[in-house]
């Protein structure tokens, strides 16, 4: 399972967007794509539903983990009566691992004191390497390996980036899996911080999109919408939703602010393509291992 954060259907070139996603193309071309997927549009609830197959409020995640409270359905804790996919598959003999963003443990339980039964390793994942909260610096993240807080393997000055790190680690895990248990099936849950904030990405990835969005977001969504109809991703009679009044029209942005807004879009796009690239490295390793 590869889960990308905060990315809508108009983002990837795979489905009519303008952010280059060759890895998603590979996945799309080798399987089945669904154009109706319902999420809660929030991190913890969607992840809890994905991991358990249940409605988010049925598994205590009606809101993001940091807002957990004592209301029914909003405790931030997936109850032990609702097994995750990792717990089910582990009981059927699978090796299980998770990488990257978790965000399904209440904030007061994410210190080095635990309690660890509400961390990934307490929910069926035999191995975890990533961060427990909703977001992390991509250059200097607070990392956890299983139940131990660890430091990144190198510094930002040495070229560290979190997405690359979790891809490297997942590839190493796959190689160990094939060396020691080649006949054992596995479950990998790979969830980078991208493209949730903070949008941290190296300049060379951002510059690939220089000038691509100069006409603003309103024109972008119209272009993507037209392409989605053309490729049959959405029905011909689909109507483009109105831009919410709470979101500024591109034409309302003062000219002296537009360069900054354009750069924000370029950064977002570069960050997304970089994550797609490293997801591709993981898929490459799976294919290499047969």
GROMACS .gro file of C-alpha atoms in nm:
model
  290
    1UNK     CA    1   0.000   0.000   0.000
    2UNK     CA    2   0.146   0.333  -0.108
    3UNK     CA    3  -0.038   0.626   0.045
    4UNK     CA    4   0.037   0.980  -0.072
    5UNK     CA    5  -0.078   1.261   0.153
    6UNK     CA    6  -0.285   1.566   0.052
    7UNK     CA    7  -0.280   1.495  -0.321
    8UNK     CA    8  -0.597   1.538  -0.524
    9UNK     CA    9  -0.700   1.368  -0.848
   10UNK     CA   10  -0.606   1.674  -1.056
   11UNK     CA   11  -0.243   1.652  -0.945
   12UNK     CA   12  -0.086   1.356  -1.136
   13UNK     CA   13  -0.036   1.340  -1.511
   14UNK     CA   14  -0.179   0.988  -1.478
   15UNK     CA   15  -0.528   1.136  -1.433
   16UNK     CA   16  -0.509   1.461  -1.626
   17UNK     CA   17  -0.296   1.675  -1.399
   18UNK     CA   18   0.038   1.838  -1.473
   19UNK     CA   19   0.267   1.688  -1.208
   20UNK     CA   20   0.485   1.419  -1.364
   21UNK     CA   21   0.402   1.081  -1.201
   22UNK     CA   22   0.560   0.795  -1.398
   23UNK     CA   23   0.537   0.557  -1.101
   24UNK     CA   24   0.164   0.613  -1.068
   25UNK     CA   25   0.143   0.554  -1.444
   26UNK     CA   26   0.304   0.212  -1.388
   27UNK     CA   27   0.057   0.125  -1.113
   28UNK     CA   28  -0.237   0.248  -1.318
   29UNK     CA   29  -0.131   0.055  -1.628
   30UNK     CA   30  -0.078  -0.271  -1.439
   31UNK     CA   31  -0.404  -0.290  -1.248
   32UNK     CA   32  -0.743  -0.134  -1.185
   33UNK     CA   33  -0.807   0.233  -1.114
   34UNK     CA   34  -1.114   0.351  -0.924
   35UNK     CA   35  -1.249   0.701  -0.981
   36UNK     CA   36  -1.478   0.688  -0.677
   37UNK     CA   37  -1.280   0.675  -0.353
   38UNK     CA   38  -1.427   0.829  -0.041
   39UNK     CA   39  -1.198   0.976   0.223
   40UNK     CA   40  -1.261   1.206   0.516
   41UNK     CA   41  -1.023   1.469   0.373
   42UNK     CA   42  -0.823   1.447   0.696
   43UNK     CA   43  -0.513   1.248   0.788
   44UNK     CA   44  -0.590   1.028   1.089
   45UNK     CA   45  -0.951   0.944   0.999
   46UNK     CA   46  -0.869   0.837   0.643
   47UNK     CA   47  -0.572   0.630   0.759
   48UNK     CA   48  -0.772   0.460   1.031
   49UNK     CA   49  -1.041   0.370   0.778
   50UNK     CA   50  -0.786   0.244   0.526
   51UNK     CA   51  -0.605   0.031   0.784
   52UNK     CA   52  -0.920  -0.122   0.938
   53UNK     CA   53  -1.177  -0.115   0.658
   54UNK     CA   54  -1.422   0.063   0.889
   55UNK     CA   55  -1.586   0.401   0.917
   56UNK     CA   56  -1.349   0.641   1.092
   57UNK     CA   57  -1.581   0.719   1.385
   58UNK     CA   58  -1.633   0.345   1.445
   59UNK     CA   59  -1.260   0.315   1.513
   60UNK     CA   60  -1.215   0.621   1.735
   61UNK     CA   61  -1.073   0.851   1.467
   62UNK     CA   62  -1.341   1.103   1.387
   63UNK     CA   63  -1.076   1.379   1.400
   64UNK     CA   64  -0.700   1.408   1.365
   65UNK     CA   65  -0.496   1.253   1.646
   66UNK     CA   66  -0.391   1.587   1.798
   67UNK     CA   67  -0.758   1.675   1.860
   68UNK     CA   68  -0.840   1.347   2.034
   69UNK     CA   69  -1.093   1.380   2.315
   70UNK     CA   70  -1.327   1.166   2.527
   71UNK     CA   71  -1.627   1.178   2.294
   72UNK     CA   72  -1.740   0.849   2.143
   73UNK     CA   73  -1.566   0.799   1.810
   74UNK     CA   74  -1.308   1.072   1.872
   75UNK     CA   75  -1.063   0.915   2.118
   76UNK     CA   76  -0.784   0.898   1.859
   77UNK     CA   77  -0.725   0.533   1.950
   78UNK     CA   78  -0.811   0.249   1.714
   79UNK     CA   79  -0.981   0.000   1.950
   80UNK     CA   80  -0.818  -0.338   1.986
   81UNK     CA   81  -1.152  -0.492   1.890
   82UNK     CA   82  -1.105  -0.358   1.535
   83UNK     CA   83  -0.815  -0.539   1.372
   84UNK     CA   84  -0.596  -0.360   1.121
   85UNK     CA   85  -0.505  -0.520   0.789
   86UNK     CA   86  -0.155  -0.574   0.931
   87UNK     CA   87  -0.291  -0.771   1.228
   88UNK     CA   88  -0.508  -0.988   1.005
   89UNK     CA   89  -0.233  -1.063   0.753
   90UNK     CA   90   0.028  -1.118   1.023
   91UNK     CA   91  -0.196  -1.387   1.171
   92UNK     CA   92  -0.204  -1.549   0.826
   93UNK     CA   93   0.175  -1.568   0.814
   94UNK     CA   94   0.266  -1.239   0.646
   95UNK     CA   95   0.572  -1.033   0.731
   96UNK     CA   96   0.450  -0.677   0.794
   97UNK     CA   97   0.618  -0.338   0.787
   98UNK     CA   98   0.523   0.031   0.779
   99UNK     CA   99   0.722   0.337   0.671
  100UNK     CA  100   0.676   0.711   0.689
  101UNK     CA  101   0.374   0.884   0.833
  102UNK     CA  102   0.158   0.714   1.097
  103UNK     CA  103  -0.069   0.977   1.263
  104UNK     CA  104  -0.297   0.728   1.437
  105UNK     CA  105  -0.172   0.764   1.794
  106UNK     CA  106  -0.287   1.044   2.028
  107UNK     CA  107  -0.015   1.306   2.073
  108UNK     CA  108   0.029   1.246   2.447
  109UNK     CA  109   0.121   0.883   2.371
  110UNK     CA  110   0.398   0.956   2.120
  111UNK     CA  111   0.682   1.020   2.364
  112UNK     CA  112   0.962   0.770   2.422
  113UNK     CA  113   0.760   0.642   2.721
  114UNK     CA  114   0.479   0.506   2.501
  115UNK     CA  115   0.240   0.335   2.568
  116UNK     CA  116   0.367   0.133   2.274
  117UNK     CA  117   0.056  -0.079   2.220
  118UNK     CA  118  -0.089   0.221   2.032
  119UNK     CA  119   0.215   0.259   1.805
  120UNK     CA  120   0.239   0.080   1.466
  121UNK     CA  121   0.411  -0.221   1.625
  122UNK     CA  122   0.108  -0.255   1.854
  123UNK     CA  123  -0.125  -0.274   1.555
  124UNK     CA  124   0.025  -0.566   1.368
  125UNK     CA  125   0.329  -0.408   1.205
  126UNK     CA  126   0.637  -0.609   1.298
  127UNK     CA  127   0.856  -0.324   1.179
  128UNK     CA  128   0.810   0.054   1.163
  129UNK     CA  129   1.039   0.333   1.048
  130UNK     CA  130   0.896   0.681   1.023
  131UNK     CA  131   0.725   0.952   1.229
  132UNK     CA  132   0.425   0.926   1.457
  133UNK     CA  133   0.270   1.272   1.417
  134UNK     CA  134   0.086   1.449   1.140
  135UNK     CA  135   0.384   1.618   0.980
  136UNK     CA  136   0.762   1.620   0.997
  137UNK     CA  137   1.052   1.820   0.865
  138UNK     CA  138   1.174   1.641   0.554
  139UNK     CA  139   1.530   1.746   0.639
  140UNK     CA  140   1.538   1.699   1.019
  141UNK     CA  141   1.251   1.467   1.117
  142UNK     CA  142   1.183   1.316   1.457
  143UNK     CA  143   1.211   0.950   1.362
  144UNK     CA  144   1.109   0.626   1.529
  145UNK     CA  145   1.236   0.278   1.450
  146UNK     CA  146   0.990   0.030   1.602
  147UNK     CA  147   0.962   0.184   1.953
  148UNK     CA  148   1.296   0.365   1.968
  149UNK     CA  149   1.346   0.732   1.881
  150UNK     CA  150   1.637   0.758   1.636
  151UNK     CA  151   1.827   1.024   1.443
  152UNK     CA  152   1.836   1.048   1.062
  153UNK     CA  153   2.135   0.866   0.909
  154UNK     CA  154   2.282   1.190   0.771
  155UNK     CA  155   2.239   1.566   0.787
  156UNK     CA  156   2.057   1.800   0.548
  157UNK     CA  157   2.398   1.933   0.442
  158UNK     CA  158   2.490   1.578   0.342
  159UNK     CA  159   2.178   1.557   0.127
  160UNK     CA  160   1.930   1.396   0.364
  161UNK     CA  161   1.563   1.385   0.268
  162UNK     CA  162   1.296   1.185   0.451
  163UNK     CA  163   1.124   1.040   0.143
  164UNK     CA  164   1.452   0.904   0.008
  165UNK     CA  165   1.537   0.767   0.354
  166UNK     CA  166   1.215   0.567   0.393
  167UNK     CA  167   1.257   0.434   0.038
  168UNK     CA  168   1.613   0.322   0.120
  169UNK     CA  169   1.497   0.160   0.441
  170UNK     CA  170   1.206  -0.019   0.275
  171UNK     CA  171   1.436  -0.152   0.004
  172UNK     CA  172   1.674  -0.285   0.271
  173UNK     CA  173   1.382  -0.454   0.449
  174UNK     CA  174   1.269  -0.615   0.125
  175UNK     CA  175   1.616  -0.753   0.061
  176UNK     CA  176   1.630  -0.901   0.410
  177UNK     CA  177   1.283  -1.046   0.363
  178UNK     CA  178   1.385  -1.219   0.041
  179UNK     CA  179   1.715  -1.339   0.187
  180UNK     CA  180   1.569  -1.491   0.503
  181UNK     CA  181   1.207  -1.572   0.410
  182UNK     CA  182   1.177  -1.577   0.030
  183UNK     CA  183   0.857  -1.783   0.040
  184UNK     CA  184   0.685  -1.567   0.299
  185UNK     CA  185   0.427  -1.312   0.176
  186UNK     CA  186   0.460  -0.957   0.299
  187UNK     CA  187   0.259  -0.642   0.359
  188UNK     CA  188   0.432  -0.308   0.309
  189UNK     CA  189   0.256   0.017   0.408
  190UNK     CA  190   0.464   0.301   0.259
  191UNK     CA  191   0.330   0.646   0.346
  192UNK     CA  192   0.563   0.942   0.284
  193UNK     CA  193   0.506   1.283   0.441
  194UNK     CA  194   0.462   1.421   0.089
  195UNK     CA  195   0.277   1.621  -0.010
  196UNK     CA  196   0.161   1.737   0.331
  197UNK     CA  197   0.335   2.044   0.469
  198UNK     CA  198   0.604   2.138   0.531
  199UNK     CA  199   0.683   2.140   0.161
  200UNK     CA  200   1.054   2.066   0.181
  201UNK     CA  201   1.223   1.968  -0.144
  202UNK     CA  202   1.552   2.032  -0.317
  203UNK     CA  203   1.571   2.320  -0.563
  204UNK     CA  204   1.642   2.104  -0.867
  205UNK     CA  205   1.305   1.932  -0.831
  206UNK     CA  206   1.122   2.263  -0.793
  207UNK     CA  207   1.293   2.421  -1.094
  208UNK     CA  208   1.155   2.147  -1.322
  209UNK     CA  209   0.821   2.328  -1.290
  210UNK     CA  210   0.943   2.683  -1.331
  211UNK     CA  211   0.682   2.880  -1.525
  212UNK     CA  212   0.440   2.586  -1.554
  213UNK     CA  213   0.170   2.745  -1.340
  214UNK     CA  214   0.217   3.112  -1.420
  215UNK     CA  215  -0.148   3.158  -1.520
  216UNK     CA  216  -0.269   3.055  -1.173
  217UNK     CA  217  -0.479   2.789  -1.008
  218UNK     CA  218  -0.815   2.869  -1.166
  219UNK     CA  219  -0.680   2.804  -1.515
  220UNK     CA  220  -0.499   2.493  -1.390
  221UNK     CA  221  -0.816   2.331  -1.258
  222UNK     CA  222  -0.998   2.403  -1.584
  223UNK     CA  223  -0.717   2.249  -1.789
  224UNK     CA  224  -0.703   1.939  -1.567
  225UNK     CA  225  -1.081   1.905  -1.575
  226UNK     CA  226  -1.086   1.916  -1.956
  227UNK     CA  227  -0.811   1.653  -1.980
  228UNK     CA  228  -0.989   1.426  -1.731
  229UNK     CA  229  -1.296   1.428  -1.954
  230UNK     CA  230  -1.083   1.366  -2.263
  231UNK     CA  231  -0.915   1.056  -2.118
  232UNK     CA  232  -1.244   0.924  -1.979
  233UNK     CA  233  -1.142   0.956  -1.616
  234UNK     CA  234  -1.464   1.146  -1.543
  235UNK     CA  235  -1.795   1.129  -1.733
  236UNK     CA  236  -1.861   1.366  -2.022
  237UNK     CA  237  -2.152   1.530  -1.840
  238UNK     CA  238  -1.950   1.609  -1.525
  239UNK     CA  239  -1.977   1.968  -1.404
  240UNK     CA  240  -1.674   2.145  -1.259
  241UNK     CA  241  -1.744   2.244  -0.900
  242UNK     CA  242  -1.742   2.612  -0.815
  243UNK     CA  243  -1.430   2.737  -0.645
  244UNK     CA  244  -1.526   2.791  -0.279
  245UNK     CA  245  -1.571   3.156  -0.183
  246UNK     CA  246  -1.316   3.106   0.097
  247UNK     CA  247  -1.042   3.040  -0.162
  248UNK     CA  248  -0.912   3.341  -0.345
  249UNK     CA  249  -0.955   3.370  -0.720
  250UNK     CA  250  -0.623   3.395  -0.903
  251UNK     CA  251  -0.736   3.724  -1.056
  252UNK     CA  252  -0.785   3.868  -0.707
  253UNK     CA  253  -0.421   3.812  -0.608
  254UNK     CA  254  -0.220   4.136  -0.631
  255UNK     CA  255   0.041   4.125  -0.905
  256UNK     CA  256   0.327   4.176  -0.661
  257UNK     CA  257   0.224   3.857  -0.474
  258UNK     CA  258   0.185   3.630  -0.775
  259UNK     CA  259   0.552   3.534  -0.811
  260UNK     CA  260   0.544   3.397  -0.455
  261UNK     CA  261   0.219   3.207  -0.517
  262UNK     CA  262   0.360   3.061  -0.840
  263UNK     CA  263   0.667   2.940  -0.654
  264UNK     CA  264   0.450   2.773  -0.392
  265UNK     CA  265   0.281   2.574  -0.669
  266UNK     CA  266   0.618   2.483  -0.820
  267UNK     CA  267   0.747   2.364  -0.482
  268UNK     CA  268   0.436   2.151  -0.428
  269UNK     CA  269   0.471   1.995  -0.774
  270UNK     CA  270   0.841   1.921  -0.729
  271UNK     CA  271   0.775   1.765  -0.389
  272UNK     CA  272   0.505   1.540  -0.539
  273UNK     CA  273   0.720   1.424  -0.830
  274UNK     CA  274   1.010   1.351  -0.595
  275UNK     CA  275   0.783   1.127  -0.382
  276UNK     CA  276   0.654   0.948  -0.693
  277UNK     CA  277   1.017   0.890  -0.797
  278UNK     CA  278   1.109   0.724  -0.468
  279UNK     CA  279   0.790   0.516  -0.465
  280UNK     CA  280   0.919   0.395  -0.801
  281UNK     CA  281   1.246   0.286  -0.645
  282UNK     CA  282   1.052   0.066  -0.402
  283UNK     CA  283   0.850  -0.086  -0.687
  284UNK     CA  284   1.173  -0.141  -0.881
  285UNK     CA  285   1.308  -0.345  -0.591
  286UNK     CA  286   0.989  -0.552  -0.566
  287UNK     CA  287   1.018  -0.634  -0.938
  288UNK     CA  288   1.391  -0.703  -0.905
  289UNK     CA  289   1.319  -0.951  -0.626
  290UNK     CA  290   1.061  -1.123  -0.842
   0.00000   0.00000   0.00000
